[in-house]
Amino acid sequence: EHFPSYCTKILRLLRYSVKYAEAMDGNDDSSSASIGHNLFEDFIEAIFEFQRRKQTKPKKPLSLIAGFQKPVNYPLACHHHDLAMVIELQVALEEWPPGPKYLFDSVGERAFFESFYAHPLIPIESITESVREKRMDFLKKCITHNGSPEFTHNLRFHIYDLANDWMLNADEIKSKEVITLFQKGLDSEARDILKVMENMELLPYELFDVAVARIRKWFDTNEKEDLMMRSLRMSFMNDRMMKCIRESKMEVVLVSPDDINQLMRQVRICLNRVQSNDQAVKINHLAVDFEKLIMMIQKSCF
């Protein structure tokens, strides 16, 4: 159960060590380069707990010997670290695409299955668009587990670390995360993410769908036993609003009218941050109409 996590931690250490050592190796300062080489030595001995031996004749550092063979480079360490994070996500969240070929191209596969000593330098950013789309789909599926018992902060960090390594649009994943959290009624967590989002072109429309689904859920739950709810629905909803409710299929949890109203206001706030177009104007007008309906629901609850 903990094995993937331990692998991830070890490979993260290796990755940082390689990056630091390569940076030091490119430095003209010989003392800095020596520090970089010794870091390799320290890393290997720390991981495998090699016992230091006193020798009359000083031995060459393992890192210096490895340097002649080029067994490890930063892209190679990144590939292995990424694979470890993917496996950890798969094990914890039970998201199982069919093996490394699903998320890594032929170059990435060479990083996993070729001998270190025969391994060339591998650029991590050069992949096909189809692989990029599969990676985005995988991370979006993983982020929808946020709010579930099995989802941890560590797994969330893995998702965004992978997005960074794979050069994917992090805001697109955050949008999916925000929608998921609002669907589950975790509004406070969702708003925290909204505060750090830069690009939210499609988010207002998806948030509007969540808000409408919440209204539908409220009526479905209450109007069967409450004649006032039924009359409110008939009196304060125009044809466009009725159409939105009728076409709403999204699954959401039941929340209070106050939470519904705050989300509808959030829709309008987000609309002000995107480029104005006919759809934005239409959704804004609908949001205003729904806010009036929600206010009547709030009054009826007191």
Coordinates of C-alpha atoms in Angstrom, one line a residue:
E1 CA 0.0 0.0 0.0
H2 CA 2.8 2.4 0.9
F3 CA 5.3 1.2 -1.6
P4 CA 4.3 3.6 -4.4
S5 CA 4.6 6.5 -2.0
Y6 CA 8.1 5.5 -0.9
C7 CA 9.2 5.2 -4.5
T8 CA 7.9 8.7 -5.3
K9 CA 9.8 10.2 -2.3
I10 CA 13.0 8.5 -3.3
L11 CA 12.7 9.5 -6.9
R12 CA 11.9 13.1 -5.9
L13 CA 15.1 13.2 -3.9
L14 CA 17.0 11.8 -6.9
R15 CA 15.4 14.3 -9.2
Y16 CA 16.3 17.3 -7.0
S17 CA 19.8 15.9 -6.5
V18 CA 20.4 15.5 -10.3
K19 CA 19.1 18.9 -11.0
Y20 CA 21.3 20.5 -8.4
A21 CA 24.3 18.5 -9.4
E22 CA 23.9 19.3 -13.1
A23 CA 23.6 23.0 -12.2
M24 CA 26.8 22.8 -10.2
D25 CA 28.5 20.8 -12.9
G26 CA 27.8 23.7 -15.4
N27 CA 29.3 26.2 -13.0
D28 CA 32.9 27.2 -13.7
D29 CA 33.6 27.4 -10.0
S30 CA 35.5 24.1 -9.2
S31 CA 34.4 24.2 -5.6
S32 CA 30.8 24.4 -6.6
A33 CA 31.2 21.6 -9.0
S34 CA 32.8 19.5 -6.2
I35 CA 29.7 20.1 -4.1
G36 CA 27.5 18.9 -6.9
H37 CA 29.4 15.7 -7.3
N38 CA 29.5 15.0 -3.6
L39 CA 25.7 15.5 -3.5
F40 CA 25.4 12.4 -5.7
E41 CA 27.6 10.5 -3.3
D42 CA 25.6 11.6 -0.3
F43 CA 22.3 10.7 -2.0
I44 CA 23.3 7.2 -2.9
E45 CA 24.8 6.5 0.5
A46 CA 21.8 8.0 2.4
I47 CA 19.3 5.9 0.4
F48 CA 21.1 2.6 0.6
E49 CA 22.7 3.2 3.9
F50 CA 26.2 2.3 2.8
Q51 CA 28.6 2.1 5.6
R52 CA 31.6 4.3 5.1
R53 CA 34.9 2.6 5.1
K54 CA 38.3 4.0 6.1
Q55 CA 40.7 3.6 3.3
T56 CA 44.3 4.7 3.0
K57 CA 43.9 5.4 -0.7
P58 CA 41.0 7.8 -1.4
K59 CA 38.5 6.4 -3.8
K60 CA 36.7 8.4 -6.5
P61 CA 33.2 9.5 -5.7
L62 CA 30.5 7.3 -7.2
S63 CA 29.1 10.4 -8.9
L64 CA 32.4 11.1 -10.6
I65 CA 32.5 7.5 -11.9
A66 CA 28.9 7.8 -13.0
G67 CA 29.6 11.0 -14.8
F68 CA 31.8 9.3 -17.3
Q69 CA 28.9 6.9 -18.2
K70 CA 26.1 9.5 -18.0
P71 CA 23.8 7.0 -16.3
V72 CA 21.4 9.6 -15.0
N73 CA 20.2 12.9 -16.4
Y74 CA 17.5 15.3 -15.3
P75 CA 14.9 14.3 -17.9
L76 CA 15.4 10.6 -17.1
A77 CA 14.9 11.3 -13.4
C78 CA 11.8 13.3 -14.3
H79 CA 10.3 10.4 -16.3
H80 CA 10.7 8.0 -13.4
H81 CA 9.4 10.4 -10.9
D82 CA 6.4 11.1 -13.0
L83 CA 5.7 7.4 -13.5
A84 CA 5.9 6.9 -9.7
M85 CA 3.4 9.7 -9.1
V86 CA 1.1 8.3 -11.7
I87 CA 1.2 4.8 -10.1
E88 CA 0.6 6.4 -6.7
L89 CA -2.5 8.2 -8.0
Q90 CA -3.7 5.0 -9.7
V91 CA -3.4 2.9 -6.6
A92 CA -5.0 5.4 -4.2
L93 CA -7.8 6.5 -6.5
E94 CA -8.3 3.4 -8.6
E95 CA -7.9 5.2 -11.9
W96 CA -6.4 2.6 -14.1
P97 CA -5.6 3.4 -17.7
P98 CA -3.8 0.5 -19.5
G99 CA -0.2 0.9 -18.4
P100 CA 2.5 3.5 -19.2
K101 CA 1.8 3.5 -22.9
Y102 CA -1.4 5.4 -22.1
L103 CA 0.3 8.4 -20.7
F104 CA 3.9 8.2 -22.1
D105 CA 5.1 8.1 -25.7
S106 CA 7.8 5.9 -27.1
V107 CA 10.5 8.2 -25.9
G108 CA 9.1 8.0 -22.4
E109 CA 9.0 4.2 -22.6
R110 CA 12.7 4.2 -23.4
A111 CA 13.3 6.1 -20.2
F112 CA 11.6 3.3 -18.2
F113 CA 12.9 0.2 -19.9
E114 CA 16.3 0.9 -21.4
S115 CA 19.5 0.4 -19.6
F116 CA 20.7 3.5 -17.8
Y117 CA 24.1 3.1 -19.4
A118 CA 22.7 3.1 -22.9
H119 CA 20.2 5.8 -22.2
P120 CA 20.3 9.1 -24.3
L121 CA 19.3 12.5 -23.1
I122 CA 15.5 12.7 -23.4
P123 CA 13.5 15.9 -23.8
I124 CA 10.5 15.6 -21.5
E125 CA 8.3 18.2 -23.2
S126 CA 8.2 16.7 -26.8
I127 CA 5.1 14.6 -27.0
T128 CA 2.2 14.2 -29.4
E129 CA -1.1 16.0 -28.9
S130 CA -3.0 12.7 -28.4
V131 CA -0.7 11.8 -25.4
R132 CA -1.1 15.4 -24.1
E133 CA -4.9 14.9 -24.2
K134 CA -4.8 11.6 -22.4
R135 CA -2.6 13.1 -19.7
M136 CA -5.1 15.9 -19.2
D137 CA -8.1 13.5 -19.1
F138 CA -6.2 11.4 -16.5
L139 CA -5.5 14.3 -14.2
K140 CA -9.0 15.6 -14.5
K141 CA -10.4 12.2 -13.5
C142 CA -8.0 12.2 -10.6
I143 CA -9.0 15.7 -9.4
T144 CA -12.7 14.7 -9.3
H145 CA -11.8 12.6 -6.3
N146 CA -11.2 15.8 -4.2
G147 CA -13.6 15.8 -1.3
S148 CA -13.5 12.0 -1.1
P149 CA -12.0 10.2 1.9
E150 CA -9.2 8.6 -0.2
F151 CA -8.1 12.0 -1.6
T152 CA -5.2 13.6 0.3
H153 CA -3.2 16.8 0.0
N154 CA -0.2 14.8 -1.2
L155 CA -2.2 13.3 -4.1
R156 CA -3.4 16.8 -5.0
F157 CA 0.2 18.0 -5.1
H158 CA 1.1 15.1 -7.4
I159 CA -1.7 16.1 -9.8
Y160 CA -0.4 19.6 -10.2
D161 CA 3.3 18.5 -10.2
L162 CA 2.4 16.3 -13.1
A163 CA 0.6 19.1 -14.8
N164 CA 3.6 21.3 -14.5
D165 CA 6.0 18.5 -15.7
W166 CA 3.7 17.7 -18.6
M167 CA 3.2 21.4 -19.4
L168 CA -0.5 21.2 -19.2
N169 CA -2.9 24.1 -18.4
A170 CA -3.2 24.0 -14.6
D171 CA -6.2 26.3 -14.7
E172 CA -8.1 23.8 -16.8
I173 CA -7.6 21.2 -14.0
K174 CA -8.5 23.8 -11.3
S175 CA -11.7 24.5 -13.2
K176 CA -12.6 20.8 -13.0
E177 CA -11.7 20.8 -9.3
V178 CA -13.8 23.8 -8.5
I179 CA -16.9 22.3 -10.3
T180 CA -16.4 19.1 -8.4
L181 CA -16.1 20.8 -5.0
F182 CA -19.3 22.8 -5.7
Q183 CA -21.1 19.7 -6.8
K184 CA -20.2 18.1 -3.5
G185 CA -21.2 21.1 -1.5
L186 CA -17.6 22.0 -0.5
D187 CA -18.1 25.7 -1.3
S188 CA -15.3 27.1 0.9
E189 CA -12.6 24.9 -0.6
A190 CA -13.9 25.7 -4.1
R191 CA -13.6 29.5 -3.4
D192 CA -10.1 29.1 -2.1
I193 CA -9.1 27.7 -5.5
L194 CA -11.0 30.4 -7.4
K195 CA -8.9 33.0 -5.7
V196 CA -5.7 31.7 -7.4
M197 CA -7.1 31.0 -10.8
E198 CA -5.9 33.2 -13.7
N199 CA -7.8 31.9 -16.6
M200 CA -11.5 31.0 -16.2
E201 CA -13.0 31.3 -19.7
L202 CA -15.3 28.3 -19.5
L203 CA -15.8 28.3 -15.7
P204 CA -18.7 30.7 -15.3
Y205 CA -20.9 28.7 -17.6
E206 CA -20.1 25.4 -15.8
L207 CA -20.7 27.2 -12.4
F208 CA -24.1 28.3 -13.7
D209 CA -24.9 24.7 -14.5
V210 CA -24.1 23.7 -10.9
A211 CA -26.2 26.6 -9.5
V212 CA -29.2 25.6 -11.7
A213 CA -28.7 22.0 -10.6
R214 CA -28.8 23.1 -7.0
I215 CA -32.1 25.0 -7.6
R216 CA -33.6 21.9 -9.3
K217 CA -32.4 19.7 -6.4
W218 CA -34.1 22.1 -3.9
F219 CA -37.4 22.0 -5.8
D220 CA -37.3 18.3 -6.3
T221 CA -36.7 17.8 -2.6
N222 CA -39.2 20.3 -1.2
E223 CA -42.0 21.1 -3.5
K224 CA -43.7 17.7 -3.3
E225 CA -44.6 18.4 0.4
D226 CA -44.6 22.2 0.2
L227 CA -47.3 24.0 -1.8
M228 CA -45.6 27.3 -1.3
M229 CA -42.5 25.9 -3.1
R230 CA -44.6 24.8 -5.9
S231 CA -46.3 28.1 -6.3
L232 CA -43.0 29.9 -6.2
R233 CA -41.7 27.8 -9.0
M234 CA -44.8 28.5 -11.1
S235 CA -45.0 32.3 -10.3
F236 CA -41.4 33.4 -10.5
M237 CA -39.9 31.3 -13.3
N238 CA -40.1 32.4 -16.9
D239 CA -39.8 30.1 -19.9
R240 CA -36.0 30.5 -20.1
M241 CA -35.6 29.6 -16.5
M242 CA -37.9 26.6 -16.8
K243 CA -35.9 25.4 -19.8
C244 CA -32.7 25.6 -17.7
I245 CA -34.3 23.6 -14.9
R246 CA -35.8 21.0 -17.2
E247 CA -32.5 20.4 -19.1
S248 CA -30.4 20.2 -15.9
K249 CA -29.0 16.7 -15.4
M250 CA -25.9 17.4 -13.2
E251 CA -25.8 15.5 -9.9
V252 CA -25.3 17.8 -6.9
V253 CA -25.9 17.6 -3.1
L254 CA -28.7 19.4 -1.4
V255 CA -27.6 22.8 0.0
S256 CA -29.3 25.7 1.6
P257 CA -30.8 28.6 -0.4
D258 CA -28.1 30.9 1.0
D259 CA -25.4 28.6 -0.6
I260 CA -27.3 28.6 -3.9
N261 CA -27.6 32.3 -3.9
Q262 CA -23.9 32.8 -3.1
L263 CA -22.9 30.5 -6.0
M264 CA -25.2 32.4 -8.4
R265 CA -23.5 35.6 -7.4
Q266 CA -20.2 33.9 -7.9
V267 CA -21.3 33.1 -11.5
R268 CA -21.8 36.8 -12.1
I269 CA -18.4 37.7 -10.6
C270 CA -16.7 35.2 -12.8
L271 CA -18.5 36.5 -15.9
N272 CA -17.0 39.9 -15.3
R273 CA -13.5 38.3 -15.6
V274 CA -14.1 36.7 -19.0
Q275 CA -14.5 38.3 -22.5
S276 CA -18.0 39.6 -23.0
N277 CA -20.1 37.8 -25.7
D278 CA -23.7 36.9 -26.4
Q279 CA -23.5 33.8 -24.2
A280 CA -22.1 35.7 -21.3
V281 CA -24.8 38.3 -21.6
K282 CA -27.5 35.6 -21.7
I283 CA -26.1 33.8 -18.7
N284 CA -25.8 37.0 -16.8
H285 CA -29.5 37.9 -17.4
L286 CA -30.5 34.4 -16.3
A287 CA -28.4 34.6 -13.2
V288 CA -30.1 37.8 -12.2
D289 CA -33.5 36.2 -12.7
F290 CA -32.5 33.2 -10.7
E291 CA -31.2 35.4 -7.9
K292 CA -34.7 36.9 -7.6
L293 CA -36.2 33.5 -7.4
I294 CA -33.7 32.4 -4.7
M295 CA -34.5 35.5 -2.7
M296 CA -38.2 34.5 -2.7
I297 CA -37.2 31.0 -1.6
Q298 CA -35.1 32.4 1.2
K299 CA -38.0 34.6 2.4
S300 CA -40.4 31.6 2.3
C301 CA -38.1 29.7 4.6
F302 CA -38.5 32.1 7.4

